């Protein structure tokens, strides 16, 4: 048996944060959801059953939480920072997919949110 690809994911992490263009958004904040899917070679962990052979998702959560605490005008900027931080945390990360959603954006629409989706690859592992 061989792994074609492997991912670790954290699904719909909830944060109250202060991202947005409008002054009111930066003052009172809003609810955000973050989902990440991280490409990682899981072969060793699949065989060993040892936590040191995989990516620690509690550490990944802590890194995302720190980035969500830093206010930005644009969600694109926040998502980019999250990707850069994750690649810096573990150089063996192959790719990062990020979905960042503002749950109730101030745009006068009835919906479940608006946001950005990024698909990033590690320049150091793909090249």
CSV table of N, CA, C and O in Angstrom, one decimal:
chain,number,residue,atom,x,y,z
A,1,UNK,N,0.9,-1.2,0.0
A,1,UNK,CA,0.0,0.0,0.0
A,1,UNK,C,0.9,1.2,0.0
A,1,UNK,O,1.9,1.3,0.7
A,2,UNK,N,0.4,2.2,-0.8
A,2,UNK,CA,1.2,3.5,-0.9
A,2,UNK,C,0.3,4.7,-0.9
A,2,UNK,O,-0.8,4.6,-1.4
A,3,UNK,N,0.7,5.7,-0.2
A,3,UNK,CA,-0.1,6.9,-0.1
A,3,UNK,C,0.2,7.8,-1.4
A,3,UNK,O,1.3,8.0,-1.7
A,4,UNK,N,-0.9,8.1,-2.1
A,4,UNK,CA,-0.8,9.0,-3.2
A,4,UNK,C,-0.6,10.5,-2.7
A,4,UNK,O,0.2,11.2,-3.2
A,5,UNK,N,-1.4,10.8,-1.8
A,5,UNK,CA,-1.3,12.1,-1.1
A,5,UNK,C,-1.9,12.0,0.2
A,5,UNK,O,-2.8,11.2,0.5
A,6,UNK,N,-1.5,12.9,1.1
A,6,UNK,CA,-2.0,12.9,2.5
A,6,UNK,C,-2.2,14.4,2.9
A,6,UNK,O,-1.5,15.3,2.5
A,7,UNK,N,-3.2,14.6,3.8
A,7,UNK,CA,-3.5,15.9,4.3
A,7,UNK,C,-3.9,15.8,5.8
A,7,UNK,O,-4.5,14.8,6.2
A,8,UNK,N,-3.6,16.9,6.5
A,8,UNK,CA,-4.1,17.1,7.8
A,8,UNK,C,-5.0,18.3,7.7
A,8,UNK,O,-4.7,19.3,7.0
A,9,UNK,N,-6.2,18.2,8.3
A,9,UNK,CA,-7.1,19.4,8.2
A,9,UNK,C,-7.7,19.8,9.5
A,9,UNK,O,-7.8,19.0,10.4
A,10,UNK,N,-8.0,21.1,9.6
A,10,UNK,CA,-8.7,21.6,10.7
A,10,UNK,C,-9.9,22.3,10.1
A,10,UNK,O,-9.7,23.2,9.2
A,11,UNK,N,-11.1,21.9,10.5
A,11,UNK,CA,-12.3,22.3,9.8
A,11,UNK,C,-13.1,23.4,10.6
A,11,UNK,O,-13.5,23.1,11.8
A,12,UNK,N,-13.4,24.5,10.0
A,12,UNK,CA,-14.2,25.5,10.6
A,12,UNK,C,-13.9,25.9,12.0
A,12,UNK,O,-14.7,25.9,12.9
A,13,UNK,N,-12.6,26.3,12.2
A,13,UNK,CA,-12.2,26.9,13.5
A,13,UNK,C,-12.9,28.2,13.6
A,13,UNK,O,-12.9,29.0,12.7
A,14,UNK,N,-13.4,28.5,14.8
A,14,UNK,CA,-14.2,29.7,15.0
A,14,UNK,C,-13.3,30.7,15.8
A,14,UNK,O,-12.7,30.4,16.8
A,15,UNK,N,-13.4,32.0,15.3
A,15,UNK,CA,-12.6,33.1,16.0
A,15,UNK,C,-13.5,34.3,16.0
A,15,UNK,O,-14.2,34.6,15.0
A,16,UNK,N,-13.3,35.1,17.0
A,16,UNK,CA,-13.8,36.5,17.0
A,16,UNK,C,-12.6,37.3,16.7
A,16,UNK,O,-11.6,37.3,17.5
A,17,UNK,N,-12.6,38.1,15.6
A,17,UNK,CA,-11.4,38.8,15.3
A,17,UNK,C,-11.8,40.2,14.7
A,17,UNK,O,-13.0,40.5,14.5
A,18,UNK,N,-10.8,41.0,14.4
A,18,UNK,CA,-11.0,42.4,14.1
A,18,UNK,C,-10.5,42.7,12.7
A,18,UNK,O,-9.8,43.7,12.5
A,19,UNK,N,-10.9,41.9,11.7
A,19,UNK,CA,-10.4,42.1,10.3
A,19,UNK,C,-11.6,42.9,9.6
A,19,UNK,O,-12.7,42.6,9.8
A,20,UNK,N,-11.2,43.8,8.7
A,20,UNK,CA,-12.2,44.5,7.9
A,20,UNK,C,-11.7,45.8,7.4
A,20,UNK,O,-10.8,46.4,8.0
A,21,UNK,N,-12.3,46.3,6.4
A,21,UNK,CA,-12.0,47.6,5.9
A,21,UNK,C,-12.7,48.8,6.6
A,21,UNK,O,-12.1,49.8,6.9
A,22,UNK,N,-13.9,48.5,7.1
A,22,UNK,CA,-14.7,49.5,7.8
A,22,UNK,C,-14.2,49.7,9.2
A,22,UNK,O,-13.9,48.8,9.9
A,23,UNK,N,-14.1,51.0,9.7
A,23,UNK,CA,-13.7,51.2,11.0
A,23,UNK,C,-14.5,50.5,12.1
A,23,UNK,O,-13.9,50.0,13.1
A,24,UNK,N,-15.8,50.3,11.9
A,24,UNK,CA,-16.6,49.6,12.9
A,24,UNK,C,-16.2,48.1,13.0
A,24,UNK,O,-16.2,47.5,14.0
A,25,UNK,N,-15.8,47.5,11.8
A,25,UNK,CA,-15.3,46.1,11.8
A,25,UNK,C,-14.1,46.0,12.7
A,25,UNK,O,-13.9,45.0,13.4
A,26,UNK,N,-13.2,47.0,12.6
A,26,UNK,CA,-11.9,46.9,13.3
A,26,UNK,C,-12.1,47.2,14.8
A,26,UNK,O,-11.3,46.9,15.6
A,27,UNK,N,-13.3,47.8,15.1
A,27,UNK,CA,-13.6,48.2,16.5
A,27,UNK,C,-14.3,47.1,17.3
A,27,UNK,O,-13.9,46.7,18.4
A,28,UNK,N,-15.4,46.6,16.7
A,28,UNK,CA,-16.2,45.6,17.4
A,28,UNK,C,-15.9,44.2,17.0
A,28,UNK,O,-16.3,43.2,17.7
A,29,UNK,N,-15.3,44.0,15.8
A,29,UNK,CA,-14.9,42.6,15.4
A,29,UNK,C,-16.1,41.9,14.8
A,29,UNK,O,-17.2,42.4,14.7
A,30,UNK,N,-15.8,40.7,14.4
A,30,UNK,CA,-16.8,39.8,13.8
A,30,UNK,C,-16.4,38.4,14.0
A,30,UNK,O,-15.3,38.1,14.4
A,31,UNK,N,-17.3,37.5,13.6
A,31,UNK,CA,-17.0,36.0,13.7
A,31,UNK,C,-16.4,35.6,12.4
A,31,UNK,O,-16.9,35.9,11.3
A,32,UNK,N,-15.4,34.7,12.5
A,32,UNK,CA,-14.7,34.2,11.3
A,32,UNK,C,-14.6,32.6,11.5
A,32,UNK,O,-14.5,32.1,12.6
A,33,UNK,N,-14.6,32.0,10.3
A,33,UNK,CA,-14.3,30.5,10.3
A,33,UNK,C,-13.1,30.3,9.4
A,33,UNK,O,-12.9,31.0,8.4
A,34,UNK,N,-12.2,29.5,9.9
A,34,UNK,CA,-11.0,29.1,9.2
A,34,UNK,C,-10.9,27.6,9.0
A,34,UNK,O,-11.0,26.9,10.0
A,35,UNK,N,-10.8,27.2,7.8
A,35,UNK,CA,-10.5,25.8,7.5
A,35,UNK,C,-9.2,25.7,6.8
A,35,UNK,O,-8.9,26.5,5.9
A,36,UNK,N,-8.3,24.8,7.2
A,36,UNK,CA,-7.0,24.6,6.5
A,36,UNK,C,-6.9,23.1,6.2
A,36,UNK,O,-7.3,22.2,6.9
A,37,UNK,N,-6.3,22.9,5.0
A,37,UNK,CA,-6.0,21.5,4.6
A,37,UNK,C,-4.5,21.6,4.2
A,37,UNK,O,-4.1,22.3,3.3
A,38,UNK,N,-3.7,20.8,4.9
A,38,UNK,CA,-2.2,20.9,4.8
A,38,UNK,C,-1.7,19.6,4.2
A,38,UNK,O,-1.9,18.5,4.7
A,39,UNK,N,-1.1,19.7,3.0
A,39,UNK,CA,-0.4,18.6,2.4
A,39,UNK,C,0.8,18.2,3.1
A,39,UNK,O,1.7,19.0,3.3
A,40,UNK,N,0.9,16.9,3.5
A,40,UNK,CA,2.0,16.4,4.3
A,40,UNK,C,2.2,15.0,4.0
A,40,UNK,O,1.3,14.2,3.8
A,41,UNK,N,3.5,14.5,4.0
A,41,UNK,CA,3.7,13.1,3.8
A,41,UNK,C,3.4,12.4,5.1
A,41,UNK,O,4.1,12.4,6.1
A,42,UNK,N,2.3,11.6,5.1
A,42,UNK,CA,1.8,10.9,6.2
A,42,UNK,C,2.3,9.4,6.3
A,42,UNK,O,1.9,8.7,7.2
A,43,UNK,N,3.2,9.1,5.3
A,43,UNK,CA,3.6,7.7,5.2
A,43,UNK,C,4.2,7.1,6.5
A,43,UNK,O,3.8,6.1,7.0
A,44,UNK,N,5.1,7.9,7.1
A,44,UNK,CA,5.8,7.4,8.3
A,44,UNK,C,4.8,7.3,9.5
A,44,UNK,O,4.8,6.3,10.2
A,45,UNK,N,3.9,8.2,9.7
A,45,UNK,CA,3.0,8.2,10.7
A,45,UNK,C,2.0,7.1,10.6
A,45,UNK,O,1.5,6.4,11.5
A,46,UNK,N,1.6,6.8,9.3
A,46,UNK,CA,0.6,5.7,9.0
A,46,UNK,C,1.2,4.4,9.5
A,46,UNK,O,0.5,3.5,10.0
A,47,UNK,N,2.5,4.2,9.3
A,47,UNK,CA,3.1,3.0,9.7
A,47,UNK,C,3.6,2.9,11.2
A,47,UNK,O,3.5,1.8,11.8
A,48,UNK,N,4.0,4.0,11.7
A,48,UNK,CA,4.6,4.0,13.1
A,48,UNK,C,3.6,4.2,14.2
A,48,UNK,O,3.8,3.7,15.3
A,49,UNK,N,2.5,4.9,14.0
A,49,UNK,CA,1.6,5.3,15.0
A,49,UNK,C,2.2,6.1,16.1
A,49,UNK,O,1.8,6.1,17.2
A,50,UNK,N,3.2,6.9,15.7
A,50,UNK,CA,3.9,7.8,16.6
A,50,UNK,C,3.6,9.3,16.2
A,50,UNK,O,3.7,9.7,15.1
A,51,UNK,N,3.3,10.1,17.2
A,51,UNK,CA,2.9,11.4,17.0
A,51,UNK,C,4.0,12.3,16.4
A,51,UNK,O,3.8,13.2,15.7
A,52,UNK,N,5.2,12.0,16.8
A,52,UNK,CA,6.4,12.8,16.2
A,52,UNK,C,6.6,12.5,14.7
A,52,UNK,O,7.4,13.2,14.1
A,53,UNK,N,5.9,11.6,14.1
A,53,UNK,CA,6.0,11.3,12.7
A,53,UNK,C,4.9,12.0,11.9
A,53,UNK,O,4.8,11.8,10.7
A,54,UNK,N,4.2,12.9,12.5
A,54,UNK,CA,3.1,13.6,11.8
A,54,UNK,C,3.2,15.1,12.2
A,54,UNK,O,4.0,15.5,12.9
A,55,UNK,N,2.3,15.9,11.6
A,55,UNK,CA,2.1,17.3,11.9
A,55,UNK,C,1.2,17.5,13.1
A,55,UNK,O,0.1,16.9,13.1
A,56,UNK,N,1.6,18.2,14.1
A,56,UNK,CA,0.9,18.4,15.3
A,56,UNK,C,-0.3,19.4,15.0
A,56,UNK,O,0.0,20.6,14.9
A,57,UNK,N,-1.5,18.9,15.0
A,57,UNK,CA,-2.6,19.9,14.7
A,57,UNK,C,-2.9,20.8,15.8
A,57,UNK,O,-3.4,21.9,15.5
A,58,UNK,N,-2.5,20.5,17.0
A,58,UNK,CA,-2.7,21.5,18.1
A,58,UNK,C,-1.8,22.7,17.9
A,58,UNK,O,-2.1,23.8,18.1
A,59,UNK,N,-0.5,22.4,17.5
A,59,UNK,CA,0.4,23.5,17.2
A,59,UNK,C,0.0,24.3,16.0
A,59,UNK,O,0.1,25.5,16.0
A,60,UNK,N,-0.6,23.6,15.0
A,60,UNK,CA,-1.1,24.3,13.8
A,60,UNK,C,-2.2,25.3,14.2
A,60,UNK,O,-2.3,26.4,13.8
A,61,UNK,N,-3.1,24.8,15.1
A,61,UNK,CA,-4.2,25.6,15.6
A,61,UNK,C,-3.7,26.9,16.3
A,61,UNK,O,-4.1,28.0,16.1
A,62,UNK,N,-2.7,26.7,17.1
A,62,UNK,CA,-2.1,27.8,17.9
A,62,UNK,C,-1.5,28.8,16.9
A,62,UNK,O,-1.6,30.0,17.2
A,63,UNK,N,-0.9,28.4,15.9
A,63,UNK,CA,-0.3,29.3,14.9
A,63,UNK,C,-1.4,30.1,14.2
A,63,UNK,O,-1.3,31.3,14.0
A,64,UNK,N,-2.5,29.4,13.8
A,64,UNK,CA,-3.6,30.1,13.2
A,64,UNK,C,-4.2,31.1,14.1
A,64,UNK,O,-4.5,32.3,13.7
A,65,UNK,N,-4.4,30.7,15.4
A,65,UNK,CA,-5.0,31.6,16.4
A,65,UNK,C,-4.2,32.9,16.5
A,65,UNK,O,-4.8,34.0,16.7
A,66,UNK,N,-2.9,32.8,16.5
A,66,UNK,CA,-2.0,34.0,16.7
A,66,UNK,C,-2.2,34.9,15.5
A,66,UNK,O,-2.3,36.1,15.7
A,67,UNK,N,-2.3,34.4,14.3
A,67,UNK,CA,-2.5,35.2,13.1
A,67,UNK,C,-3.9,35.8,13.1
A,67,UNK,O,-4.0,37.0,12.7
A,68,UNK,N,-4.9,35.1,13.6
A,68,UNK,CA,-6.2,35.7,13.6
A,68,UNK,C,-6.3,36.9,14.6
A,68,UNK,O,-7.2,37.7,14.5
A,69,UNK,N,-5.4,36.9,15.6
A,69,UNK,CA,-5.4,38.0,16.6
A,69,UNK,C,-4.9,39.3,16.0
A,69,UNK,O,-5.1,40.4,16.6
A,70,UNK,N,-4.1,39.2,14.9
A,70,UNK,CA,-3.5,40.4,14.3
A,70,UNK,C,-4.5,41.0,13.2
A,70,UNK,O,-4.7,40.5,12.2
A,71,UNK,N,-5.1,42.2,13.5
A,71,UNK,CA,-6.1,42.8,12.6
A,71,UNK,C,-5.5,43.1,11.3
A,71,UNK,O,-4.3,43.6,11.2
A,72,UNK,N,-6.3,42.9,10.2
A,72,UNK,CA,-5.9,43.3,8.9
A,72,UNK,C,-7.2,43.8,8.2
A,72,UNK,O,-8.3,43.5,8.5
A,73,UNK,N,-7.0,44.7,7.2
A,73,UNK,CA,-8.1,45.2,6.4
A,73,UNK,C,-8.7,44.1,5.5
A,73,UNK,O,-9.9,43.9,5.4
A,74,UNK,N,-7.8,43.3,4.9
A,74,UNK,CA,-8.2,42.3,3.9
A,74,UNK,C,-8.1,40.9,4.4
A,74,UNK,O,-7.0,40.5,4.9
A,75,UNK,N,-9.1,40.0,4.1
A,75,UNK,CA,-9.0,38.6,4.4
A,75,UNK,C,-7.9,37.9,3.6
A,75,UNK,O,-7.3,37.0,4.1
A,76,UNK,N,-7.6,38.4,2.4
A,76,UNK,CA,-6.5,37.9,1.6
A,76,UNK,C,-5.2,38.0,2.3
A,76,UNK,O,-4.4,37.1,2.3
A,77,UNK,N,-5.0,39.1,3.0
A,77,UNK,CA,-3.8,39.3,3.7
A,77,UNK,C,-3.7,38.4,4.9
A,77,UNK,O,-2.6,37.8,5.2
A,78,UNK,N,-4.8,38.2,5.6
A,78,UNK,CA,-4.8,37.3,6.8
A,78,UNK,C,-4.5,35.8,6.3
A,78,UNK,O,-3.6,35.1,6.9
A,79,UNK,N,-5.2,35.4,5.3
A,79,UNK,CA,-5.0,34.0,4.8
A,79,UNK,C,-3.5,33.9,4.3
A,79,UNK,O,-2.9,32.8,4.5
A,80,UNK,N,-3.0,34.8,3.6
A,80,UNK,CA,-1.6,34.8,3.2
A,80,UNK,C,-0.6,34.7,4.4
A,80,UNK,O,0.4,33.9,4.3
A,81,UNK,N,-0.9,35.4,5.4
A,81,UNK,CA,0.0,35.3,6.6
A,81,UNK,C,-0.1,33.9,7.3
A,81,UNK,O,0.9,33.4,7.7
A,82,UNK,N,-1.3,33.4,7.3
A,82,UNK,CA,-1.5,32.0,7.9
A,82,UNK,C,-0.6,31.0,7.1
A,82,UNK,O,0.1,30.2,7.6
A,83,UNK,N,-0.7,31.1,5.7
A,83,UNK,CA,0.1,30.2,4.9
A,83,UNK,C,1.5,30.4,5.1
A,83,UNK,O,2.3,29.4,5.3
A,84,UNK,N,2.0,31.6,5.2
A,84,UNK,CA,3.4,31.8,5.4
A,84,UNK,C,3.9,31.3,6.7
A,84,UNK,O,5.0,30.7,6.8
A,85,UNK,N,3.1,31.5,7.7
A,85,UNK,CA,3.4,31.0,9.1
A,85,UNK,C,3.5,29.5,9.1
A,85,UNK,O,4.4,28.9,9.7
A,86,UNK,N,2.6,28.9,8.5
A,86,UNK,CA,2.6,27.4,8.5
A,86,UNK,C,3.8,26.8,7.7
A,86,UNK,O,4.4,25.9,8.2
A,87,UNK,N,4.1,27.4,6.6
A,87,UNK,CA,5.3,26.9,5.9
A,87,UNK,C,6.5,27.2,6.7
A,87,UNK,O,7.5,26.4,6.7
A,88,UNK,N,6.6,28.3,7.4
A,88,UNK,CA,7.7,28.5,8.3
A,88,UNK,C,7.8,27.6,9.5
A,88,UNK,O,8.9,27.3,10.0
A,89,UNK,N,6.7,27.1,9.9
A,89,UNK,CA,6.6,26.2,11.1
A,89,UNK,C,7.3,24.8,10.8
A,89,UNK,O,8.0,24.3,11.6
A,90,UNK,N,7.0,24.3,9.6
A,90,UNK,CA,7.5,23.0,9.3
A,90,UNK,C,7.8,23.0,7.8
A,90,UNK,O,6.9,23.0,7.0
A,91,UNK,N,9.1,22.9,7.4
A,91,UNK,CA,9.5,23.0,6.0
A,91,UNK,C,9.0,21.7,5.2
A,91,UNK,O,9.1,21.7,4.0
A,92,UNK,N,8.5,20.7,5.9
A,92,UNK,CA,8.1,19.5,5.2
A,92,UNK,C,6.6,19.6,4.7
A,92,UNK,O,6.1,18.8,4.0
A,93,UNK,N,6.0,20.7,5.1
A,93,UNK,CA,4.6,21.0,4.6
A,93,UNK,C,4.7,21.2,3.1
A,93,UNK,O,5.5,22.0,2.6
A,94,UNK,N,3.9,20.5,2.3
A,94,UNK,CA,4.0,20.5,0.9
A,94,UNK,C,3.0,21.6,0.3
A,94,UNK,O,3.4,22.3,-0.6
A,95,UNK,N,1.8,21.7,0.9
A,95,UNK,CA,0.9,22.7,0.4
A,95,UNK,C,-0.1,23.1,1.6
A,95,UNK,O,-0.2,22.4,2.6
A,96,UNK,N,-0.7,24.2,1.4
A,96,UNK,CA,-1.7,24.7,2.3
A,96,UNK,C,-2.9,25.2,1.6
A,96,UNK,O,-2.7,26.1,0.7
A,97,UNK,N,-4.1,24.7,1.9
A,97,UNK,CA,-5.3,25.3,1.3
A,97,UNK,C,-6.0,25.9,2.5
A,97,UNK,O,-6.1,25.3,3.6
A,98,UNK,N,-6.4,27.2,2.3
A,98,UNK,CA,-7.0,27.9,3.4
A,98,UNK,C,-8.4,28.5,2.9
A,98,UNK,O,-8.4,29.1,1.8
A,99,UNK,N,-9.4,28.3,3.7
A,99,UNK,CA,-10.7,28.9,3.5
A,99,UNK,C,-10.9,29.8,4.7
A,99,UNK,O,-11.0,29.3,5.8
A,100,UNK,N,-11.0,31.1,4.5
A,100,UNK,CA,-11.3,32.1,5.6
A,100,UNK,C,-12.6,32.8,5.3
A,100,UNK,O,-12.7,33.5,4.2
A,101,UNK,N,-13.5,32.6,6.2
A,101,UNK,CA,-14.9,33.2,6.0
A,101,UNK,C,-15.3,34.2,7.0
A,101,UNK,O,-15.1,33.9,8.2
A,102,UNK,N,-15.7,35.3,6.6
A,102,UNK,CA,-16.4,36.3,7.6
A,102,UNK,C,-17.8,35.9,7.6
A,102,UNK,O,-18.5,35.9,6.6
A,103,UNK,N,-18.3,35.5,8.8
A,103,UNK,CA,-19.6,34.9,8.9
A,103,UNK,C,-20.8,35.8,8.5
A,103,UNK,O,-21.7,35.5,7.8
A,104,UNK,N,-20.7,37.1,8.9
A,104,UNK,CA,-21.8,38.0,8.7
A,104,UNK,C,-21.2,39.3,8.2
A,104,UNK,O,-21.2,40.3,8.9
A,105,UNK,N,-20.7,39.4,6.9
A,105,UNK,CA,-20.0,40.6,6.4
A,105,UNK,C,-21.0,41.7,6.2
A,105,UNK,O,-22.2,41.5,5.9
A,106,UNK,N,-20.6,43.0,6.4
A,106,UNK,CA,-21.5,44.1,6.3
A,106,UNK,C,-21.7,44.5,4.8
A,106,UNK,O,-21.2,45.4,4.3
A,107,UNK,N,-22.6,43.7,4.1
A,107,UNK,CA,-22.8,43.9,2.7
A,107,UNK,C,-24.3,43.9,2.4
A,107,UNK,O,-24.7,43.9,1.2
A,108,UNK,N,-25.1,43.8,3.4
A,108,UNK,CA,-26.6,43.8,3.2
A,108,UNK,C,-27.2,42.6,2.5
A,108,UNK,O,-28.2,42.7,1.9
A,109,UNK,N,-26.5,41.5,2.6
A,109,UNK,CA,-27.0,40.3,2.0
A,109,UNK,C,-27.3,39.2,3.1
A,109,UNK,O,-26.8,39.2,4.1
A,110,UNK,N,-28.3,38.4,2.7
A,110,UNK,CA,-28.7,37.3,3.6
A,110,UNK,C,-27.9,36.0,3.1
A,110,UNK,O,-28.2,35.5,2.0
A,111,UNK,N,-26.9,35.6,3.9
A,111,UNK,CA,-26.1,34.5,3.4
A,111,UNK,C,-25.3,33.9,4.6
A,111,UNK,O,-25.5,34.3,5.7
A,112,UNK,N,-24.5,32.9,4.3
A,112,UNK,CA,-23.7,32.3,5.3
A,112,UNK,C,-22.3,32.8,5.4
A,112,UNK,O,-21.4,32.1,6.0
A,113,UNK,N,-22.0,33.9,4.7
A,113,UNK,CA,-20.6,34.5,4.9
A,113,UNK,C,-20.0,34.7,3.5
A,113,UNK,O,-20.5,34.4,2.5
A,114,UNK,N,-18.9,35.4,3.6
A,114,UNK,CA,-18.1,35.7,2.4
A,114,UNK,C,-16.6,35.6,2.8
A,114,UNK,O,-16.3,35.8,4.0
A,115,UNK,N,-15.8,35.3,1.9
A,115,UNK,CA,-14.4,35.1,2.3
A,115,UNK,C,-13.5,34.8,1.1
A,115,UNK,O,-13.8,35.2,-0.1
A,116,UNK,N,-12.3,34.2,1.4
A,116,UNK,CA,-11.3,33.9,0.4
A,116,UNK,C,-10.9,32.5,0.6
A,116,UNK,O,-11.0,31.9,1.6
A,117,UNK,N,-10.4,32.0,-0.5
A,117,UNK,CA,-9.8,30.6,-0.6
A,117,UNK,C,-8.5,30.7,-1.3
A,117,UNK,O,-8.4,31.3,-2.4
A,118,UNK,N,-7.4,30.2,-0.6
A,118,UNK,CA,-6.1,30.2,-1.2
A,118,UNK,C,-5.6,28.8,-1.3
A,118,UNK,O,-5.8,28.0,-0.4
A,119,UNK,N,-4.9,28.5,-2.4
A,119,UNK,CA,-4.2,27.2,-2.6
A,119,UNK,C,-2.7,27.6,-2.7
A,119,UNK,O,-2.3,28.1,-3.8
A,120,UNK,N,-1.9,27.2,-1.7
A,120,UNK,CA,-0.5,27.6,-1.7
A,120,UNK,C,0.4,26.4,-1.8
A,120,UNK,O,0.0,25.3,-1.2
A,121,UNK,N,1.5,26.5,-2.4
A,121,UNK,CA,2.5,25.4,-2.4
A,121,UNK,C,3.8,25.9,-1.8
A,121,UNK,O,4.1,27.1,-1.9
A,122,UNK,N,4.5,25.0,-1.2
A,122,UNK,CA,5.8,25.3,-0.6
A,122,UNK,C,6.9,25.4,-1.7
A,122,UNK,O,7.2,24.4,-2.3
A,123,UNK,N,7.4,26.6,-1.9
A,123,UNK,CA,8.5,26.8,-2.9
A,123,UNK,C,9.7,25.9,-2.7
A,123,UNK,O,10.4,25.5,-3.7
A,124,UNK,N,9.9,25.6,-1.5
A,124,UNK,CA,11.1,24.8,-1.1
A,124,UNK,C,10.9,23.3,-1.4
A,124,UNK,O,11.9,22.5,-1.5
A,125,UNK,N,9.7,22.8,-1.4
A,125,UNK,CA,9.5,21.4,-1.7
A,125,UNK,C,9.0,21.1,-3.1
A,125,UNK,O,9.0,20.0,-3.5
A,126,UNK,N,8.5,22.1,-3.8
A,126,UNK,CA,8.1,22.0,-5.2
A,126,UNK,C,9.0,22.9,-6.0
A,126,UNK,O,8.9,24.1,-6.0
A,127,UNK,N,9.8,22.2,-6.7
A,127,UNK,CA,10.6,23.1,-7.5
A,127,UNK,C,11.7,22.4,-8.2
A,127,UNK,O,12.3,22.3,-9.1
